[in-house]
Amino acid sequence: MKHQGTIEGLLILAAAAILLLCGCESDTQVNFIPNNYREWPKTTDTKLQFPIPGHEDNLRKIYINPQGLEYQTTKAGDTTEAGTNRYFFPEGTVIVKEIYQGFNPGPKAAPAQLTVMVKKPEHPQAQGGWLWIVAPSAEGQENIVENEFCLTCHSNANEQHPYADGNPQEEFRDYVFYLPETD
Amino acid sequence: MSTQRKGSVTRKVNLIILISLFLGLGGVVFYFAFSLSTTIQRNTREGLNEQSEIIYTAIENFMLPGEAPLAVQYFTEVQRRSPLSSIFLFRSDGTQAFTDTDTIESVNEMIAGFQFQAPDRDETFAALTRSDEMFAAATKLPPETGTFQTIDEEKTFFHIYKPLINKPKCTRCHGADHTIRGVLEIKTDISRSVQQREETILISSGIFLGVLLLLSALLTRFMKYTIITPVRDIGDVCRAVTGGNFSHKVNIHSRDEIGELGSTVNTMVDGLYERYALSKFVSNSTIQSLQREGEGESITLTLLFSDIRGFTSYSEAHTPEEVVSRLNEMLNMQSRIIGLHNGDVDKFVGDEVVAIFTGPEGPLSACRSALEIQAELKQNTEHYDKLQVGIGIHTGEVIMGMIGSEERADYTVIGDNVNTASRLCSSARGQEILLSLNTGKSVRLHADMEGPYKLRVKGKQNYVGVYKLKKIVPGGKA
């Protein structure tokens, strides 16, 4: 009986360890920034070397994964809603914005911070259909931004704004200021 | 001791009731009051947060067309309509916005439509400042909306710090070199809400105490009537029985376990009373024999026979009531004395007492009994109508057993030695105590005796040796 009890105890410990490992593995899988994101196309050729609220006097470089280039456009009149064009990025779109220290960080300088948009409409922490993520680097810990700070500014992308073409028609651009150019 | 024990049980029962009610009711009331208080607090905060969102959106919409003075007018209007709320706008450095004349004049130059009313340059304006941690959290990146409470002049205020973000569309007027435009503070007097929460807790506590006391009293009375009082009654009956009083009975008020216990105790008391009453008519040896259910046995013991002298003539001279009364009195007196010396009245035969004394002390105990009986009669001779008894004592082997028919029997002694004792009694004159040689030898070290004398008794061929007992020497003879 004692021997049997020992085996049962070991089985319970093993099950607990497996569950723990599965739980840890599940956490580490939340990794949206690949190391090779710089191989992705940039959303704009414009050198983002001017001050903006949120990132202020720091250089930005923005990359989008190939999947994001497949964004859909609904032309005015195509929908029952009268109005302007509407743009929708597909689920799985990842947009990585590098934030450098100052406007002239030097050719070999690494970004001070990455801010990332990941299209995940079903995610419980998604805001406007996007997960808003902050990370120190591609290898660093990714943290989902839970407040609405990012969303508040990026909501302006769907209205007239001072960047790119300024969105004069107030098109819905899915919270992205610089729509990537497609062929 | 018993009183202390009763009080202890009552205290324990009351304590258990009080603790049970306190924990049970207290848990429910605490949960109720806590939930209600939390709900009030949450609703208040949610309402104020919602209010701050509305004000924030209004400001944003006033500011975009360049109508900042309208936003300030809106603040004023909101405060006028909601006297409990105050709205302040701070720059990100913690100074209050729209308070210095230079800034207002420069802003007026930039905007169209409504203009700010700049204060007189000579007028002193007490501008507010904010430099606390919450304010710092609202102006850092990313900014955080903060809430906190303060108490001022016995009033409770709820504060919300709502950061005003310099959105891209705001940069046309405000520039793009900063992210946080300032912080909107909404300060609301929530004293009524706090008071409501306190009243909720107070009323809940009052109800709890009231119900606790009421239920405690009801349950205590219930326990008293159903358990404690019946148990005390049972204890009282047991104590009365211990004191020889069999008239006390447990009052049965219920048919539950306690009632059954009381009924059982009453049955037990009845049984004890019957046995006690029986002992008046049946000798102890008979009662013991009923317990033993044994056969006859041969045993050495001391027999005491006592007989009233001249009782026949006494009976003829007195009424039957007087005769029975006097006889019972004398038999009772002799029984009591015999019992005091561990003797057992075997039977009464008319005015004769037959008693037995067992064990090595039997002869001496019988002698002491006989001397006390004679002393009692001598001291109270008038009381006993000058009646006297003659006593014979003999020690020897007898047969003890259940003697009689199936319907009626006595556990008694028979044998030649019984007859010898009876004969000695018959030969003893009033106030005289005759001992057989056997008994005399047994007590010679303790008793003053005369004799031995030779005595011819009925039914014996030879003379019987006898002593006349005079007294017992305390501590024995030297």
XYZ file of C-alpha atoms in Angstrom:
661
model
C 0.000 0.000 0.000
C 2.832 2.372 0.867
C 4.546 1.566 -2.429
C 1.317 2.262 -4.316
C 0.932 5.584 -2.505
C 4.434 6.615 -3.543
C 3.678 5.862 -7.192
C 0.440 7.845 -7.028
C 2.312 10.777 -5.491
C 4.925 10.680 -8.248
C 2.205 10.587 -10.913
C 0.515 13.633 -9.394
C 3.848 15.473 -9.250
C 4.566 14.549 -12.862
C 1.122 15.764 -13.975
C 1.624 19.033 -12.090
C 5.054 19.487 -13.700
C 3.622 18.853 -17.201
C 0.826 21.357 -16.596
C 3.355 23.883 -15.319
C 5.579 23.393 -18.343
C 2.602 23.678 -20.698
C 1.596 26.901 -18.956
C 5.111 28.339 -19.303
C 5.291 27.292 -22.908
C 1.958 28.973 -23.588
C 3.316 32.249 -22.172
C 6.517 32.170 -24.223
C 4.546 31.559 -27.401
C 3.233 35.119 -27.213
C 5.983 36.424 -29.413
C 4.875 38.563 -32.299
C 8.148 40.213 -33.256
C 10.379 37.991 -35.373
C 14.120 38.638 -35.392
C 14.099 39.206 -39.152
C 11.438 41.912 -39.181
C 13.887 44.291 -40.852
C 13.637 42.161 -43.986
C 10.018 43.284 -44.262
C 9.070 46.249 -46.415
C 8.740 49.696 -44.845
C 5.335 51.306 -44.825
C 6.712 54.590 -46.183
C 9.854 55.952 -47.766
C 9.385 59.188 -45.866
C 12.117 59.682 -43.293
C 10.209 60.000 -40.065
C 12.568 62.527 -38.618
C 10.069 65.093 -37.375
C 8.459 65.422 -33.927
C 5.141 63.763 -33.243
C 3.142 63.333 -30.035
C 3.824 59.978 -28.480
C 7.362 59.615 -29.823
C 8.340 63.270 -29.811
C 11.859 64.130 -31.074
C 12.912 60.604 -31.979
C 13.524 58.934 -35.323
C 11.034 56.214 -36.357
C 11.265 53.405 -38.893
C 8.154 51.330 -39.640
C 8.091 47.794 -41.064
C 5.107 45.689 -42.070
C 5.008 41.961 -42.646
C 4.076 40.747 -46.156
C 0.699 39.594 -44.921
C -0.109 43.181 -44.017
C 0.383 44.286 -47.588
C -2.747 42.358 -48.469
C -5.024 44.879 -46.821
C -8.524 45.144 -48.239
C -10.136 48.263 -49.579
C -13.824 48.872 -49.621
C -14.553 51.645 -52.061
C -17.143 54.274 -51.408
C -20.506 53.022 -52.505
C -19.515 49.364 -52.220
C -21.129 49.157 -48.873
C -24.511 50.140 -47.660
C -22.850 52.939 -45.728
C -22.584 56.013 -47.843
C -19.252 57.688 -47.370
C -15.599 57.166 -47.966
C -13.206 54.325 -48.645
C -12.474 51.921 -45.839
C -9.258 49.952 -45.408
C -8.899 46.741 -43.408
C -5.701 44.908 -42.596
C -5.949 41.115 -42.501
C -5.656 39.229 -39.257
C -2.030 38.410 -38.597
C -0.733 41.755 -39.867
C 2.299 42.876 -37.851
C 3.588 46.450 -38.017
C 6.834 47.126 -36.166
C 7.834 50.712 -35.423
C 11.415 51.255 -34.317
C 11.929 54.230 -32.057
C 15.481 55.542 -31.950
C 17.065 57.887 -29.478
C 16.964 61.342 -31.138
C 16.694 62.228 -34.797
C 20.277 61.298 -35.712
C 21.144 58.159 -33.832
C 24.005 57.031 -36.096
C 24.140 54.221 -38.663
C 24.855 51.407 -36.192
C 22.542 52.556 -33.416
C 19.945 50.073 -32.206
C 16.397 51.222 -31.607
C 15.635 52.266 -28.037
C 12.162 50.759 -28.205
C 9.823 48.873 -30.493
C 6.123 49.643 -30.628
C 4.127 47.032 -32.486
C 0.607 46.656 -33.881
C -0.637 43.084 -34.318
C -4.030 42.515 -35.975
C -5.844 40.154 -33.621
C -9.520 41.175 -33.520
C -10.545 38.191 -31.390
C -7.896 38.729 -28.736
C -9.458 39.833 -25.419
C -6.903 42.623 -25.058
C -7.334 43.901 -28.599
C -8.273 47.580 -29.015
C -9.705 48.567 -32.390
C -8.908 45.047 -33.598
C -5.194 45.458 -32.814
C -2.904 44.368 -30.034
C -0.674 47.288 -29.061
C 2.675 46.009 -27.888
C 5.812 47.601 -26.461
C 9.177 45.841 -26.372
C 12.742 46.994 -25.736
C 13.951 44.974 -28.765
C 13.006 42.019 -30.945
C 14.501 39.692 -28.378
C 13.109 41.541 -25.374
C 9.982 40.989 -23.322
C 6.872 42.002 -25.227
C 4.220 43.751 -23.159
C 0.686 44.333 -24.329
C -0.359 47.946 -23.653
C -3.550 47.793 -21.658
C -4.411 51.483 -21.506
C -5.818 53.352 -24.500
C -2.911 55.690 -25.018
C -1.810 54.157 -28.339
C -5.363 53.804 -29.604
C -6.175 57.415 -28.701
C -3.495 58.799 -31.020
C -3.906 56.207 -33.764
C -7.657 56.848 -33.908
C -6.603 60.066 -35.582
C -5.434 58.002 -38.573
C -9.092 57.520 -39.445
C -9.664 61.294 -39.546
C -7.829 64.213 -41.024
C -4.293 64.321 -39.602
C -0.995 66.049 -40.284
C 0.948 63.006 -41.584
C 1.406 61.519 -45.045
C -1.468 62.636 -47.263
C -3.365 63.927 -44.229
C -6.390 61.682 -44.987
C -8.405 64.604 -46.370
C -11.434 62.387 -47.105
C -11.383 61.010 -43.553
C -11.209 57.436 -44.762
C -11.206 54.623 -42.259
C -7.582 53.478 -42.430
C -7.660 50.879 -39.692
C -5.623 53.056 -37.274
C -2.593 53.189 -39.595
C -1.242 56.638 -40.508
C 1.017 55.510 -43.371
C -0.758 53.031 -45.599
C 1.918 50.899 -47.248
C 2.222 51.363 -50.964
C 1.187 48.270 -52.929
C 1.790 47.303 -56.535
C -20.604 22.299 43.639
C -23.874 21.488 41.960
C -24.853 25.150 41.595
C -21.529 25.913 40.016
C -21.977 23.028 37.597
C -25.487 24.169 36.625
C -24.326 27.722 36.009
C -21.458 26.427 33.963
C -23.732 24.458 31.626
C -26.025 27.456 31.194
C -23.085 29.691 30.436
C -21.696 27.192 27.952
C -25.006 26.825 26.145
C -25.501 30.592 26.031
C -21.945 31.068 24.832
C -22.373 28.496 22.064
C -25.617 30.136 20.958
C -24.046 33.587 21.003
C -20.927 32.502 19.108
C -22.961 30.560 16.538
C -25.278 33.482 15.918
C -22.430 35.969 15.909
C -20.472 34.003 13.322
C -23.477 33.009 11.221
C -25.394 36.263 11.234
C -22.215 38.314 11.370
C -20.928 36.646 8.215
C -24.154 37.300 6.331
C -24.511 40.892 7.552
C -20.831 41.636 6.944
C -21.101 40.258 3.410
C -24.310 42.250 2.817
C -22.877 45.503 4.190
C -19.563 44.997 2.410
C -21.298 44.252 -0.916
C -23.620 47.228 -0.571
C -20.801 49.527 0.444
C -18.621 48.299 -2.416
C -21.476 48.700 -4.881
C -22.108 52.269 -3.733
C -18.411 53.050 -4.001
C -18.076 51.382 -7.408
C -21.176 53.104 -8.780
C -19.918 56.462 -7.538
C -16.520 55.957 -9.139
C -17.957 54.629 -12.377
C -20.318 57.586 -12.553
C -17.507 60.038 -11.986
C -15.240 58.284 -14.495
C -18.026 58.421 -17.045
C -18.514 62.092 -16.253
C -14.819 62.729 -16.790
C -14.981 60.981 -20.177
C -17.904 63.181 -21.227
C -16.107 66.334 -20.126
C -12.935 65.178 -21.852
C -14.777 64.560 -25.114
C -16.515 67.927 -24.825
C -13.213 69.719 -24.304
C -11.706 67.923 -27.279
C -14.593 68.968 -29.466
C -14.466 72.556 -28.262
C -10.735 72.757 -28.767
C -10.563 71.346 -32.291
C -12.412 74.253 -33.936
C -10.267 76.591 -31.861
C -12.936 77.449 -29.331
C -10.914 77.019 -26.151
C -12.859 79.765 -24.329
C -16.004 77.739 -24.925
C -14.362 74.810 -23.168
C -13.616 77.037 -20.197
C -17.202 78.318 -20.261
C -18.286 74.699 -20.335
C -16.248 74.064 -17.180
C -17.990 76.974 -15.515
C -21.420 75.787 -16.631
C -20.794 72.239 -15.420
C -19.674 73.543 -12.035
C -22.715 75.809 -11.802
C -25.072 72.933 -12.531
C -23.134 70.468 -10.355
C -22.059 72.438 -7.308
C -20.472 69.317 -5.860
C -17.966 69.105 -8.704
C -14.999 71.296 -9.567
C -13.035 71.105 -12.811
C -9.457 72.249 -13.133
C -7.085 72.186 -16.064
C -3.372 71.917 -15.406
C -0.420 72.151 -17.711
C 1.908 69.183 -17.750
C 4.314 71.103 -15.507
C 1.618 71.189 -12.777
C 0.577 74.856 -13.047
C -3.054 75.747 -13.555
C -3.948 76.659 -17.136
C -5.627 79.903 -18.223
C -4.583 81.798 -15.129
C -1.805 84.113 -16.203
C -2.653 87.122 -18.320
C 0.258 86.740 -20.758
C -0.738 83.239 -21.780
C -4.393 84.156 -22.180
C -3.532 87.119 -24.341
C -1.221 85.048 -26.533
C -3.873 82.346 -26.891
C -6.483 84.965 -27.760
C -4.260 86.067 -30.621
C -4.254 82.509 -32.013
C -7.938 81.723 -31.822
C -10.922 83.027 -33.602
C -14.454 83.483 -32.275
C -14.775 83.540 -28.517
C -11.919 85.132 -26.641
C -10.681 84.383 -23.132
C -11.475 86.958 -20.527
C -8.030 87.864 -19.267
C -7.851 88.893 -15.612
C -6.758 92.372 -14.678
C -2.983 92.525 -14.479
C -3.252 94.117 -11.050
C -5.544 91.396 -9.831
C -3.919 88.712 -7.739
C -4.969 85.267 -8.829
C -4.223 82.287 -6.603
C -3.265 79.723 -9.227
C -3.289 76.098 -8.152
C -0.389 73.706 -8.674
C -0.124 69.941 -8.682
C 3.043 67.964 -8.027
C 1.885 64.707 -6.480
C 2.695 61.180 -7.666
C -0.682 60.716 -9.331
C -0.128 63.873 -11.328
C 3.333 62.647 -12.325
C 1.789 59.341 -13.465
C -0.739 61.257 -15.561
C 2.002 63.216 -17.365
C 4.558 60.466 -18.008
C 4.605 58.231 -21.098
C 2.399 56.327 -21.358
C 0.104 58.506 -19.228
C -2.231 56.947 -16.684
C -5.610 58.148 -15.524
C -5.473 58.353 -11.730
C -8.114 58.471 -9.026
C -7.777 59.220 -5.329
C -9.697 60.534 -2.339
C -8.994 63.442 -0.021
C -10.691 64.726 3.112
C -10.993 68.453 3.632
C -13.027 70.118 6.378
C -14.874 66.870 7.123
C -15.839 66.482 3.472
C -14.628 63.658 1.289
C -13.571 64.452 -2.264
C -12.951 62.097 -5.138
C -10.351 63.268 -7.657
C -9.750 62.116 -11.192
C -6.616 63.042 -13.084
C -7.351 62.631 -16.756
C -4.375 63.299 -19.044
C -5.087 65.505 -22.067
C -3.174 63.951 -24.925
C -1.744 66.059 -27.694
C -3.246 64.102 -30.548
C -1.919 64.474 -34.067
C -4.911 66.604 -34.989
C -4.121 68.921 -32.083
C -0.599 69.600 -33.308
C -1.667 72.310 -35.736
C -2.272 74.666 -32.821
C -0.247 73.099 -30.034
C 2.791 71.860 -31.931
C 4.110 68.322 -32.123
C 7.011 68.514 -29.684
C 5.094 67.167 -26.709
C 2.641 64.354 -26.041
C 0.747 65.442 -22.948
C -1.090 68.749 -23.259
C -2.045 68.833 -19.624
C -4.174 67.142 -17.011
C -7.869 67.572 -16.411
C -8.765 67.270 -12.746
C -12.348 66.651 -11.717
C -12.851 67.041 -7.992
C -16.203 65.834 -6.709
C -17.642 66.011 -3.235
C -18.664 62.417 -2.445
C -19.479 63.086 1.211
C -23.082 62.010 0.653
C -21.980 58.756 -0.903
C -19.530 58.148 1.942
C -22.232 59.045 4.450
C -24.586 56.651 2.686
C -21.984 53.904 2.966
C -21.424 54.651 6.635
C -25.168 54.678 7.254
C -25.458 51.366 5.445
C -22.793 49.870 7.682
C -24.325 51.425 10.817
C -27.859 50.268 9.968
C -26.588 46.795 9.066
C -24.649 46.634 12.323
C -27.727 47.800 14.254
C -29.937 45.211 12.577
C -27.271 42.588 13.218
C -27.042 43.451 16.912
C -30.835 43.595 17.268
C -31.383 40.274 15.543
C -28.452 38.784 17.458
C -29.897 39.829 20.801
C -33.438 38.799 19.859
C -32.420 35.404 18.542
C -30.035 34.903 21.467
C -32.859 35.596 23.902
C -35.297 33.354 22.021
C -32.825 30.507 21.625
C -31.637 30.830 25.214
C -35.231 30.597 26.446
C -35.890 27.725 24.102
C -32.790 25.883 25.325
C -33.736 26.693 28.919
C -37.218 25.227 28.588
C -36.300 22.245 26.427
C -32.975 21.135 27.908
C -31.549 23.060 30.837
C -34.647 23.170 33.086
C -35.549 19.486 32.511
C -31.935 18.481 33.195
C -31.966 20.574 36.361
C -35.266 18.907 37.368
C -33.689 15.511 36.874
C -30.709 16.619 38.985
C -33.038 17.877 41.720
C -34.918 14.572 41.758
C -31.637 12.644 41.991
C -30.499 14.830 44.880
C -33.844 14.350 46.652
C -33.578 10.576 46.264
C -30.031 10.714 47.628
C -31.497 12.473 50.667
C -34.163 9.796 51.060
C -37.013 11.814 49.549
C -38.822 9.738 46.939
C -41.763 12.091 46.504
C -39.986 14.340 43.990
C -40.749 13.528 40.359
C -39.475 14.936 37.104
C -42.137 17.040 35.367
C -42.429 15.677 31.838
C -43.258 18.423 29.319
C -42.169 16.780 26.104
C -41.895 13.429 24.420
C -38.381 13.990 23.115
C -35.144 12.416 24.380
C -35.128 14.664 27.454
C -38.733 13.694 28.196
C -37.822 10.025 27.841
C -34.883 10.527 30.207
C -37.143 12.195 32.774
C -39.662 9.380 32.426
C -36.907 6.799 32.908
C -35.670 8.631 36.007
C -39.214 8.679 37.404
C -39.500 4.937 36.791
C -36.142 4.425 38.468
C -37.220 6.495 41.493
C -40.411 4.442 41.755
C -38.323 1.272 41.724
C -35.967 2.642 44.351
C -38.903 3.675 46.491
C -40.467 0.223 46.265
C -37.217 -1.371 47.302
C -36.795 1.131 50.097
C -40.344 0.492 51.307
C -39.808 -3.253 51.047
C -36.748 -3.019 53.272
C -39.043 -1.978 56.131
C -40.852 -5.285 55.980
C -38.117 -7.604 54.815
C -34.733 -8.112 56.410
C -31.553 -7.097 54.683
C -30.526 -10.728 54.486
C -33.752 -11.476 52.585
C -33.079 -8.679 50.163
C -29.519 -9.910 49.734
C -30.738 -13.435 49.183
C -32.983 -12.216 46.377
C -29.891 -10.802 44.747
C -27.874 -13.970 45.372
C -30.664 -16.434 44.615
C -28.542 -18.947 46.538
C -29.278 -22.236 48.284
C -29.158 -22.634 52.076
C -25.764 -22.278 53.734
C -24.190 -22.946 57.097
C -22.787 -19.833 58.726
C -21.504 -18.770 62.153
C -23.127 -15.623 63.491
C -24.449 -14.001 66.644
C -28.172 -14.064 67.349
C -29.949 -11.483 69.483
C -33.419 -12.199 70.765
C -35.368 -9.497 72.586
C -38.788 -9.902 74.098
C -41.047 -7.473 75.989
C -41.846 -8.614 79.513
C -45.468 -8.461 80.652
C -46.712 -7.422 77.245
C -49.748 -9.680 77.366
C -51.086 -7.989 80.503
C -50.173 -4.616 79.001
C -52.224 -5.464 75.941
C -55.201 -6.308 78.040
C -54.968 -2.991 79.916
C -54.694 -0.746 76.876
C -56.575 -0.068 73.688
C -55.407 -1.844 70.524
C -54.282 1.501 69.054
C -52.146 2.217 72.111
C -50.761 -1.309 72.043
C -49.791 -1.202 68.379
C -48.387 2.295 68.744
C -46.289 1.426 71.772
C -45.144 -1.865 70.295
C -44.104 -0.273 67.025
C -42.298 2.430 68.939
C -40.318 -0.097 70.901
C -39.605 -2.287 67.889
C -38.584 0.754 65.930
C -36.224 1.876 68.679
C -34.622 -1.571 68.870
C -34.325 -1.826 65.070
C -32.631 1.538 64.906
C -30.085 0.621 67.576
C -29.423 -2.773 66.000
C -28.920 -1.124 62.637
C -26.489 1.367 64.146
C -24.307 -1.577 65.197
C -24.429 -3.226 61.773
C -26.991 -5.759 62.891
C -29.849 -6.953 60.745
C -33.359 -7.479 62.050
C -34.226 -10.912 60.728
C -37.845 -10.808 61.782
C -40.382 -9.602 64.310
C -42.412 -12.271 65.999
C -45.144 -10.486 67.883
C -43.341 -8.366 70.472
C -40.130 -10.292 69.899
C -37.163 -9.058 67.844
C -34.825 -11.522 66.140
C -31.586 -9.949 64.959
C -28.383 -11.326 63.539
C -24.838 -9.973 63.625
C -22.237 -11.366 61.250
C -18.474 -11.334 61.223
C -15.866 -11.384 64.013
C -17.279 -8.194 65.527
C -20.768 -9.723 65.673
C -20.738 -10.761 69.399
C -19.457 -7.386 70.601
C -21.851 -5.479 68.310
C -24.776 -7.548 69.589
C -23.758 -6.836 73.200
C -23.481 -3.116 72.544
C -26.912 -3.131 70.889
C -28.442 -4.966 73.841
C -26.913 -2.579 76.392
C -28.122 0.490 74.431
C -31.648 -0.946 74.186
C -31.762 -1.524 77.915
C -30.280 1.924 78.601
C -32.859 3.579 76.361
C -35.728 1.820 78.123
C -34.305 2.616 81.529
C -33.744 6.292 80.788
C -37.206 6.736 79.263
C -39.110 4.280 81.372
C -42.175 6.514 81.696
C -42.261 7.141 78.008
C -42.311 3.421 77.336
C -45.019 2.877 79.958
C -42.450 1.102 82.184
C -42.260 -1.756 79.720
C -39.046 -3.760 79.895
C -37.332 -6.280 77.645
C -35.286 -9.390 78.286
C -32.462 -10.090 75.837
C -30.636 -13.304 74.995
C -27.491 -13.436 72.873
C -25.822 -16.528 71.498
C -23.073 -17.135 68.960
C -22.980 -20.314 66.916
C -23.385 -22.029 63.608
C -26.810 -21.760 61.994
C -28.373 -22.658 58.674
C -29.307 -19.641 56.586
C -31.596 -19.991 53.631
C -34.945 -19.326 51.996
C -37.452 -20.946 54.291
C -41.122 -21.183 53.370
C -43.509 -22.090 50.565
C -43.357 -21.092 46.902
C -45.862 -18.318 47.566
C -44.467 -16.992 50.806
C -40.930 -17.457 52.125
C -38.360 -15.751 54.338
C -34.651 -15.818 54.096
C -33.947 -16.648 57.724
C -31.881 -18.710 60.120
C -32.737 -22.040 61.681
C -30.976 -24.580 63.839
C -30.296 -25.573 67.423
C -28.274 -22.437 68.102
C -31.276 -20.339 67.098
C -33.332 -22.195 69.675
C -30.607 -21.672 72.271
C -30.645 -17.929 71.716
C -34.440 -17.920 71.933
C -34.311 -19.880 75.193
C -31.812 -17.456 76.686
C -34.158 -14.613 75.786
C -37.078 -16.422 77.397
C -35.020 -16.913 80.565
C -33.876 -13.297 80.769
C -35.850 -11.100 83.082
C -36.753 -7.503 82.409
C -33.650 -5.297 81.937
C -31.497 -8.463 81.862
C -29.081 -9.533 79.119
C -28.023 -13.173 79.062
C -25.050 -14.283 77.003
C -24.234 -17.844 76.085
C -20.783 -19.175 76.954
C -19.720 -18.814 73.318
C -20.693 -15.164 73.175
C -19.312 -14.475 76.639
C -15.929 -15.887 75.702
C -15.863 -13.756 72.575
C -16.452 -10.500 74.452
C -14.724 -11.229 77.724
C -11.871 -8.837 76.999
C -14.299 -5.977 76.487
C -17.219 -6.664 78.758
C -18.021 -6.788 82.439
C -20.098 -9.919 83.034
C -21.372 -11.930 85.926
C -21.199 -15.676 85.829
C -21.021 -18.094 84.400
C -24.257 -19.481 85.835
C -25.906 -22.736 85.099
C -29.287 -22.347 83.609
C -31.821 -24.990 82.765
C -33.719 -24.118 79.694
C -36.652 -25.665 77.970
C -35.794 -28.360 75.436
C -32.252 -28.944 76.785
C -31.273 -31.966 78.859
C -28.168 -30.351 80.323
C -27.634 -27.051 81.979
C -26.636 -24.189 79.794
C -23.825 -21.882 80.904
C -24.747 -18.198 80.812
C -23.305 -14.795 81.670
C -25.185 -11.700 82.710
C -23.865 -8.776 80.683
C -23.333 -5.623 82.734
C -21.399 -3.204 80.587
C -18.818 -2.795 77.829
C -15.495 -1.378 78.961
C -14.340 1.357 76.579
C -10.949 0.413 75.117
C -11.234 -3.092 76.516
C -10.334 -4.585 79.853
C -6.746 -4.404 80.999
